[in-house]
Short mmCIF file of C-alpha atoms and ligand atoms in Angstrom, two decimals:
data_model
loop_
_atom_site.label_atom_id
_atom_site.label_comp_id
_atom_site.label_asym_id
_atom_site.label_seq_id
_atom_site.Cartn_x
_atom_site.Cartn_y
_atom_site.Cartn_z
CA UNK A 379 18.69 42.71 -35.89
CA UNK A 380 21.55 42.20 -38.38
CA UNK A 381 20.40 42.07 -41.97
CA UNK A 382 21.98 40.43 -45.02
CA UNK A 383 22.69 43.66 -46.88
CA UNK A 384 19.02 44.66 -46.87
CA UNK A 385 18.59 48.35 -46.11
CA UNK A 386 15.97 49.37 -43.58
CA UNK A 387 14.36 52.77 -43.90
CA UNK A 388 12.35 54.10 -40.95
CA UNK A 389 9.52 56.53 -41.64
CA UNK A 390 6.65 57.90 -39.58
CA UNK A 391 3.75 55.48 -39.43
CA UNK A 392 0.97 57.99 -39.20
CA UNK A 393 1.36 61.72 -38.89
CA UNK A 394 2.46 64.90 -40.58
CA UNK A 395 5.57 63.41 -42.19
CA UNK A 396 4.03 60.14 -43.46
CA UNK A 397 2.65 61.37 -46.76
CA UNK A 398 5.79 63.32 -47.72
CA UNK A 399 8.03 60.40 -46.77
CA UNK A 400 6.03 57.87 -48.83
CA UNK A 401 5.89 60.25 -51.81
CA UNK A 402 9.66 60.75 -51.68
CA UNK A 403 10.35 56.99 -51.56
CA UNK A 404 8.00 56.35 -54.50
CA UNK A 405 9.65 59.16 -56.49
CA UNK A 406 13.01 57.57 -55.72
CA UNK A 407 11.74 54.55 -57.64
CA UNK A 408 11.01 52.23 -54.71
CA UNK A 409 8.06 49.96 -55.39
CA UNK A 410 6.10 48.85 -52.35
CA UNK A 411 2.60 48.61 -50.95
CA UNK A 412 1.51 50.04 -47.63
CA UNK A 413 -1.46 48.86 -45.66
CA UNK A 414 -2.95 50.35 -42.55
CA UNK A 415 -1.59 48.84 -39.33
CA UNK A 416 1.38 47.25 -41.06
CA UNK A 417 4.70 47.90 -39.41
CA UNK A 418 6.84 46.61 -42.29
CA UNK A 419 6.79 46.78 -46.07
CA UNK A 420 9.24 45.06 -48.40
CA UNK A 421 10.28 46.75 -51.65
CA UNK A 422 9.66 44.67 -54.76
CA UNK A 423 12.51 46.08 -56.82
CA UNK A 424 15.35 46.72 -54.34
CA UNK A 425 16.71 45.04 -51.19
CA UNK A 426 14.92 47.51 -48.94
CA UNK A 427 12.52 47.12 -46.03
CA UNK A 428 10.47 50.00 -44.72
CA UNK A 429 9.68 50.21 -41.02
CA UNK A 430 6.79 52.39 -39.87
CA UNK A 431 7.38 53.97 -36.47
CA UNK A 432 6.46 56.87 -34.21
CA UNK A 433 8.56 59.84 -35.27
CA UNK A 434 10.16 60.14 -31.82
CA UNK A 435 11.61 56.61 -32.08
CA UNK A 436 13.20 57.04 -35.52
CA UNK A 437 16.51 58.69 -34.44
CA UNK A 438 17.08 55.94 -31.86
CA UNK A 439 16.48 53.18 -34.42
CA UNK A 440 18.99 54.74 -36.80
CA UNK A 441 21.48 55.53 -34.06
CA UNK A 442 21.36 51.92 -32.82
CA UNK A 443 21.76 50.51 -36.33
CA UNK A 444 18.32 48.88 -36.45
CA UNK A 445 17.47 51.14 -39.39
CA UNK A 446 20.01 52.40 -41.92
CA UNK A 447 18.08 55.48 -43.00
CA UNK A 448 15.22 57.47 -41.52
CA UNK A 449 13.02 60.47 -42.21
CA UNK A 450 12.37 62.67 -39.20
CA UNK A 451 11.71 66.30 -38.26
CA UNK A 452 14.88 68.28 -37.55
CA UNK A 453 13.18 69.37 -34.31
CA UNK A 454 13.22 65.78 -33.02
CA UNK A 455 16.93 65.47 -33.86
CA UNK A 456 17.84 68.80 -32.31
CA UNK A 457 15.97 68.01 -29.13
CA UNK A 458 17.63 64.61 -28.71
CA UNK A 459 21.03 65.51 -30.18
CA UNK A 460 21.02 62.00 -31.62
CA UNK A 461 24.23 60.48 -32.92
CA UNK A 462 23.12 60.18 -36.53
CA UNK A 463 24.36 61.62 -39.81
CA UNK A 464 22.16 64.35 -41.29
CA UNK A 465 22.19 63.40 -44.96
CA UNK A 466 19.69 65.64 -46.72
CA UNK A 467 17.09 68.28 -45.80
CA UNK A 468 13.91 67.17 -47.55
CA UNK A 469 11.95 70.35 -48.19
CA UNK A 470 8.71 69.25 -46.55
CA UNK A 471 7.30 69.18 -43.02
CA UNK A 472 8.20 72.85 -42.61
CA UNK A 473 7.38 74.43 -39.24
CA UNK A 474 9.07 76.56 -36.62
CA UNK A 475 9.66 76.02 -32.94
CA UNK A 476 8.38 79.28 -31.50
CA UNK A 477 7.81 80.93 -28.17
CA UNK A 478 4.29 82.33 -27.85
CA UNK A 479 2.42 84.15 -25.12
CA UNK A 480 -1.23 85.16 -24.53
CA UNK A 481 -2.31 88.02 -26.81
CA UNK A 482 -3.67 90.02 -23.88
CA UNK A 483 -0.30 90.06 -22.03
CA UNK A 484 2.05 92.95 -22.74
CA UNK A 485 5.20 90.86 -23.28
CA UNK A 486 7.20 92.31 -26.18
CA UNK A 487 10.12 89.89 -26.35
CA UNK A 488 11.45 86.78 -24.64
CA UNK A 489 13.42 88.90 -22.19
CA UNK A 490 10.06 89.91 -20.70
CA UNK A 491 9.57 86.23 -19.82
CA UNK A 492 12.53 86.20 -17.42
CA UNK A 493 11.51 84.28 -14.29
CA UNK A 494 8.24 83.09 -15.88
CA UNK A 495 7.02 79.55 -16.71
CA UNK A 496 7.13 78.21 -20.29
CA UNK A 497 5.34 74.98 -21.22
CA UNK A 498 7.00 72.87 -23.92
CA UNK A 499 7.74 69.40 -25.29
CA UNK A 500 11.16 70.71 -26.39
CA UNK A 501 12.93 71.56 -23.10
CA UNK A 502 16.48 71.11 -24.41
CA UNK A 503 16.09 73.32 -27.47
CA UNK A 504 14.30 75.94 -25.38
CA UNK A 505 16.94 75.85 -22.66
CA UNK A 506 19.82 76.21 -25.15
CA UNK A 507 18.10 79.10 -26.91
CA UNK A 508 17.22 81.02 -23.74
CA UNK A 509 20.74 80.55 -22.41
CA UNK A 510 22.04 82.32 -25.53
CA UNK A 511 19.53 85.10 -24.88
CA UNK A 512 20.50 85.34 -21.22
CA UNK A 513 16.92 84.64 -20.12
CA UNK A 514 16.11 82.29 -17.27
CA UNK A 515 12.69 80.59 -17.05
CA UNK A 516 11.04 77.61 -15.40
CA UNK A 517 10.16 75.00 -18.03
CA UNK A 518 6.98 73.01 -17.65
CA UNK A 519 7.34 69.74 -19.56
CA UNK A 520 4.17 68.71 -21.43
CA UNK A 521 3.86 65.90 -23.98
CA UNK A 522 0.92 67.35 -25.89
CA UNK A 523 -1.73 70.07 -25.94
CA UNK A 524 0.93 72.60 -24.98
CA UNK A 525 -1.17 75.44 -26.39
CA UNK A 526 -3.75 75.28 -23.61
CA UNK A 527 -1.17 75.62 -20.80
CA UNK A 528 -1.52 79.43 -20.40
CA UNK A 529 -5.34 79.24 -20.29
CA UNK A 530 -5.06 76.55 -17.59
CA UNK A 531 -2.58 78.77 -15.71
CA UNK A 532 -0.02 75.96 -15.86
CA UNK A 533 2.41 78.29 -17.65
CA UNK A 534 2.79 81.95 -18.65
CA UNK A 535 3.90 81.15 -22.21
CA UNK A 536 4.57 78.18 -24.48
CA UNK A 537 7.29 76.96 -26.81
CA UNK A 538 5.80 74.74 -29.51
CA UNK A 539 5.83 73.92 -33.21
CA UNK A 540 3.92 76.35 -35.41
CA UNK A 541 3.00 75.74 -39.05
CA UNK A 542 -0.02 77.79 -40.19
CA UNK A 543 -0.39 79.61 -36.86
CA UNK A 544 -4.08 78.68 -36.58
CA UNK A 545 -3.61 76.73 -33.32
CA UNK A 546 -2.04 79.82 -31.76
CA UNK A 547 -4.85 82.06 -33.02
CA UNK A 548 -7.53 79.69 -31.71
CA UNK A 549 -5.88 79.79 -28.30
CA UNK A 550 -5.35 83.57 -28.38
CA UNK A 551 -1.57 83.29 -28.35
CA UNK A 552 0.97 85.26 -30.39
CA UNK A 553 4.57 84.51 -31.34
CA UNK A 554 7.24 86.41 -29.42
CA UNK A 555 10.30 84.71 -30.87
CA UNK A 556 11.44 81.74 -32.97
CA UNK A 557 13.84 79.20 -31.53
CA UNK A 558 14.40 77.16 -34.69
CA UNK A 559 13.16 76.60 -38.26
CA UNK A 560 12.40 72.92 -38.82
CA UNK A 561 11.79 70.57 -41.75
CA UNK A 562 11.95 66.85 -42.50
CA UNK A 563 15.44 65.48 -42.90
CA UNK A 564 16.93 62.23 -44.19
CA UNK A 565 19.23 60.70 -41.60
CA UNK A 566 21.69 57.81 -41.73
CA UNK A 567 24.18 56.05 -39.53
CA UNK A 568 27.38 57.67 -38.35
CA UNK A 569 29.09 54.37 -37.66
CA UNK A 570 30.55 52.36 -40.54
CA UNK A 571 28.41 49.66 -42.14
CA UNK A 572 29.16 46.99 -44.76
CA UNK A 573 30.32 48.03 -48.22
CA UNK A 574 27.19 46.45 -49.71
CA UNK A 575 24.95 48.61 -47.55
CA UNK A 576 27.02 51.74 -48.10
CA UNK A 577 26.67 51.28 -51.86
CA UNK A 578 22.87 51.05 -51.66
CA UNK A 579 22.68 54.03 -49.29
CA UNK A 580 24.84 56.01 -51.73
CA UNK A 581 22.52 55.09 -54.63
CA UNK A 582 19.47 56.08 -52.59
CA UNK A 583 21.03 59.40 -51.68
CA UNK A 584 21.72 60.22 -55.34
CA UNK A 585 18.08 59.40 -56.10
CA UNK A 586 16.77 61.50 -53.20
CA UNK A 587 18.91 64.44 -54.33
CA UNK A 588 17.63 63.92 -57.89
CA UNK A 589 14.05 64.21 -56.66
CA UNK A 590 14.94 67.28 -54.55
CA UNK A 591 16.75 69.03 -57.39
CA UNK A 592 13.94 68.36 -59.84
CA UNK A 593 11.44 70.17 -57.60
CA UNK A 594 13.50 73.35 -57.86
CA UNK A 595 13.30 73.56 -61.65
CA UNK A 596 10.85 73.88 -64.53
CA UNK A 597 11.55 72.75 -68.06
CA UNK A 598 10.86 75.57 -70.50
CA UNK A 599 10.49 75.55 -74.31
CA UNK A 600 9.73 78.55 -76.52
CA UNK A 601 10.21 80.04 -79.98
CA UNK A 602 12.19 83.21 -80.57
CA UNK A 603 13.71 85.27 -83.40
CA UNK A 604 17.34 84.24 -83.98
CA UNK A 605 18.61 87.79 -83.24
CA UNK A 606 17.42 87.33 -79.63
CA UNK A 607 19.72 84.35 -79.04
CA UNK A 608 22.46 86.17 -77.10
CA UNK A 609 20.20 87.80 -74.44
CA UNK A 610 18.18 84.56 -74.25
CA UNK A 611 21.33 82.53 -73.54
CA UNK A 612 21.92 84.78 -70.52
CA UNK A 613 18.32 84.48 -69.35
CA UNK A 614 18.10 80.66 -69.56
CA UNK A 615 21.66 79.35 -69.23
CA UNK A 616 20.39 75.91 -68.13
CA UNK A 617 23.10 73.52 -66.92
CA UNK A 618 25.73 74.15 -69.59
CA UNK A 619 23.81 76.19 -72.16
CA UNK A 620 20.28 76.06 -73.60
CA UNK A 621 19.44 73.65 -76.41
CA UNK A 622 18.78 75.70 -79.56
CA UNK A 623 17.01 74.14 -82.55
CA UNK A 624 16.34 75.94 -85.86
CA UNK A 625 12.67 76.18 -86.81
CA UNK A 626 11.42 75.37 -90.34
CA UNK A 627 10.45 79.05 -90.56
CA UNK A 628 13.69 80.94 -91.43
CA UNK A 629 15.03 83.37 -88.80
CA UNK A 630 13.42 81.56 -85.85
CA UNK A 631 14.71 79.14 -83.22
CA UNK A 632 13.23 76.91 -80.55
CA UNK A 633 14.97 77.14 -77.18
CA UNK A 634 14.82 74.41 -74.49
CA UNK A 635 16.22 74.93 -71.00
CA UNK A 636 15.67 74.66 -67.25
CA UNK A 637 14.61 77.56 -65.07
CA UNK A 638 14.65 77.82 -61.29
CA UNK A 639 11.09 77.74 -60.02
CA UNK A 640 11.68 80.78 -57.77
CA UNK A 641 12.89 82.87 -60.76
CA UNK A 642 10.32 81.53 -63.17
CA UNK A 643 7.92 84.45 -63.72
CA UNK A 644 10.67 87.02 -63.85
CA UNK A 645 12.51 84.99 -66.52
CA UNK A 646 9.33 84.42 -68.55
CA UNK A 647 8.60 88.16 -68.62
CA UNK A 648 12.12 88.89 -69.86
CA UNK A 649 11.89 86.15 -72.51
CA UNK A 650 8.76 87.86 -73.83
CA UNK A 651 10.53 91.23 -73.84
CA UNK A 652 13.23 89.60 -76.04
CA UNK A 653 10.57 88.41 -78.48
CA UNK A 654 10.16 84.87 -77.11
CA UNK A 655 6.67 83.43 -77.74
CA UNK A 656 4.72 80.13 -77.51
CA UNK A 657 6.24 79.40 -74.13
CA UNK A 658 5.65 75.83 -72.93
CA UNK A 659 6.48 74.81 -69.39
CA UNK A 660 6.58 71.38 -67.78
CA UNK A 661 7.58 70.02 -64.40
CA UNK A 662 10.90 68.22 -64.10
CA UNK A 663 10.38 64.77 -62.63
CA UNK A 664 14.01 63.90 -61.82
CA UNK A 665 17.24 65.85 -62.25
CA UNK A 666 20.53 64.02 -61.77
CA UNK A 667 23.56 66.29 -61.98
O1 PRT B 1347 2.55 59.52 -33.53
P1 PRT B 1347 3.84 60.25 -33.70
O2 PRT B 1347 4.65 60.38 -32.43
O3 PRT B 1347 4.63 59.65 -34.83
O4 PRT B 1347 3.44 61.71 -34.22
P2 PRT B 1347 3.46 63.13 -33.50
O5 PRT B 1347 2.07 63.47 -33.14
O6 PRT B 1347 4.53 63.23 -32.46
O7 PRT B 1347 4.01 64.05 -34.68
P3 PRT B 1347 3.24 64.86 -35.82
O8 PRT B 1347 2.75 63.94 -36.87
O9 PRT B 1347 2.29 65.84 -35.23
O10 PRT B 1347 4.49 65.70 -36.37
C1 PRT B 1347 5.58 65.06 -36.95
C2 PRT B 1347 6.58 66.13 -37.38
O11 PRT B 1347 5.94 67.00 -38.32
C3 PRT B 1347 7.07 67.05 -36.30
O12 PRT B 1347 8.14 66.49 -35.53
C4 PRT B 1347 7.53 68.26 -37.10
O13 PRT B 1347 8.85 68.05 -37.59
C5 PRT B 1347 6.57 68.27 -38.31
N1 PRT B 1347 5.52 69.31 -38.22
C6 PRT B 1347 5.24 70.20 -39.21
C7 PRT B 1347 4.66 69.53 -37.23
C8 PRT B 1347 3.84 70.60 -37.62
N2 PRT B 1347 4.22 70.98 -38.87
C9 PRT B 1347 2.80 71.05 -36.74
N3 PRT B 1347 2.07 71.98 -37.09
N4 PRT B 1347 4.46 68.92 -36.04
C10 PRT B 1347 3.49 69.35 -35.23
N5 PRT B 1347 2.66 70.39 -35.52
C11 PRT B 1347 1.60 70.70 -34.51
C12 PRT B 1347 2.07 71.63 -33.38
O14 PRT B 1347 2.65 70.88 -32.34
C13 PRT B 1347 0.77 72.32 -32.97
O15 PRT B 1347 0.02 71.50 -32.11
O16 PRT B 1347 0.51 71.37 -35.12
C14 PRT B 1347 0.02 72.43 -34.27
C15 PRT B 1347 0.32 73.75 -34.89
O17 PRT B 1347 -0.03 73.77 -36.25
P4 PRT B 1347 -0.65 75.09 -36.92
O18 PRT B 1347 -0.77 74.76 -38.35
O19 PRT B 1347 -1.97 75.33 -36.27
O20 PRT B 1347 0.33 76.21 -36.67
ZN1 ZN B 1348 5.81 61.93 -31.86
#
């Protein structure tokens, strides 16, 4: 399937990563429509086709050059050890691959599972992890419904993805150890492609990073007495320095800057201690460095 410079992006057709993948592509400025049961969508404003696939098939499509980019869980990549370039962690689809055992059993750590049976859909990741730990188990390969394996006496413990933990609780299982933290990741080809394609991929990557960066920040505006400028400059340094505008009222300034979301409340409290008032905050839609 050689294409005339058109980029193909593979995303999950229907599942936990679909919504986040579509939202990211829209925020990157790609205009397209999706309809149920459609396997393709063509972008109206860029030479890009989207292909909707099962998540497990995405690394293969990218590795074989059928798709140029893909969005997939890092767990799928780590299990397959696919020959693809990991371009950007995407900050959604968070979960962990964890080893869990029945609540009623007295196991305290994975070493207590030595010689036991663990059911999983991730045999390679589990095997690599247990080797590091010096623990030897029998893996029972299951494609789905791993969490019921202990109740069915098919296995003594499981190794599966955990997000909220409610599936484990429902099945009276508890986490003993975590094999890997996982999230969605943007992947691309390792092998060289045409210059035309590389240029578009590069543009898309800058856009994706712009969307990612923006999510980390808030835009903040507030008024303050001019004497507070020096401590305020330290509190909200922004990219180079904050924008400072004199107010019509003498002795006062308006300050505009960006604040890291994770530091936000701490910074706001300190701004107030410095005399900052009328604090306005808005989301940052895109942030291109
Ligand atoms: O049809 P297709 O093959 O495309 O979909 P799928 O059913 O294989 O995958 P899907 O949609 O379930 O998951 C796609 C990706 O989402 C995974 O590869 C992970 O990277 C990511 N992800 C994030 C998760 C979860 N959270 C998750 N909770 N994938 C699966 N789960 C399952 C888990 O297996 C368990 O059954 O949800 C259950 C646990 O969830 P909690 O919230 O009860 O802990
Ligand atoms: Zn799947």
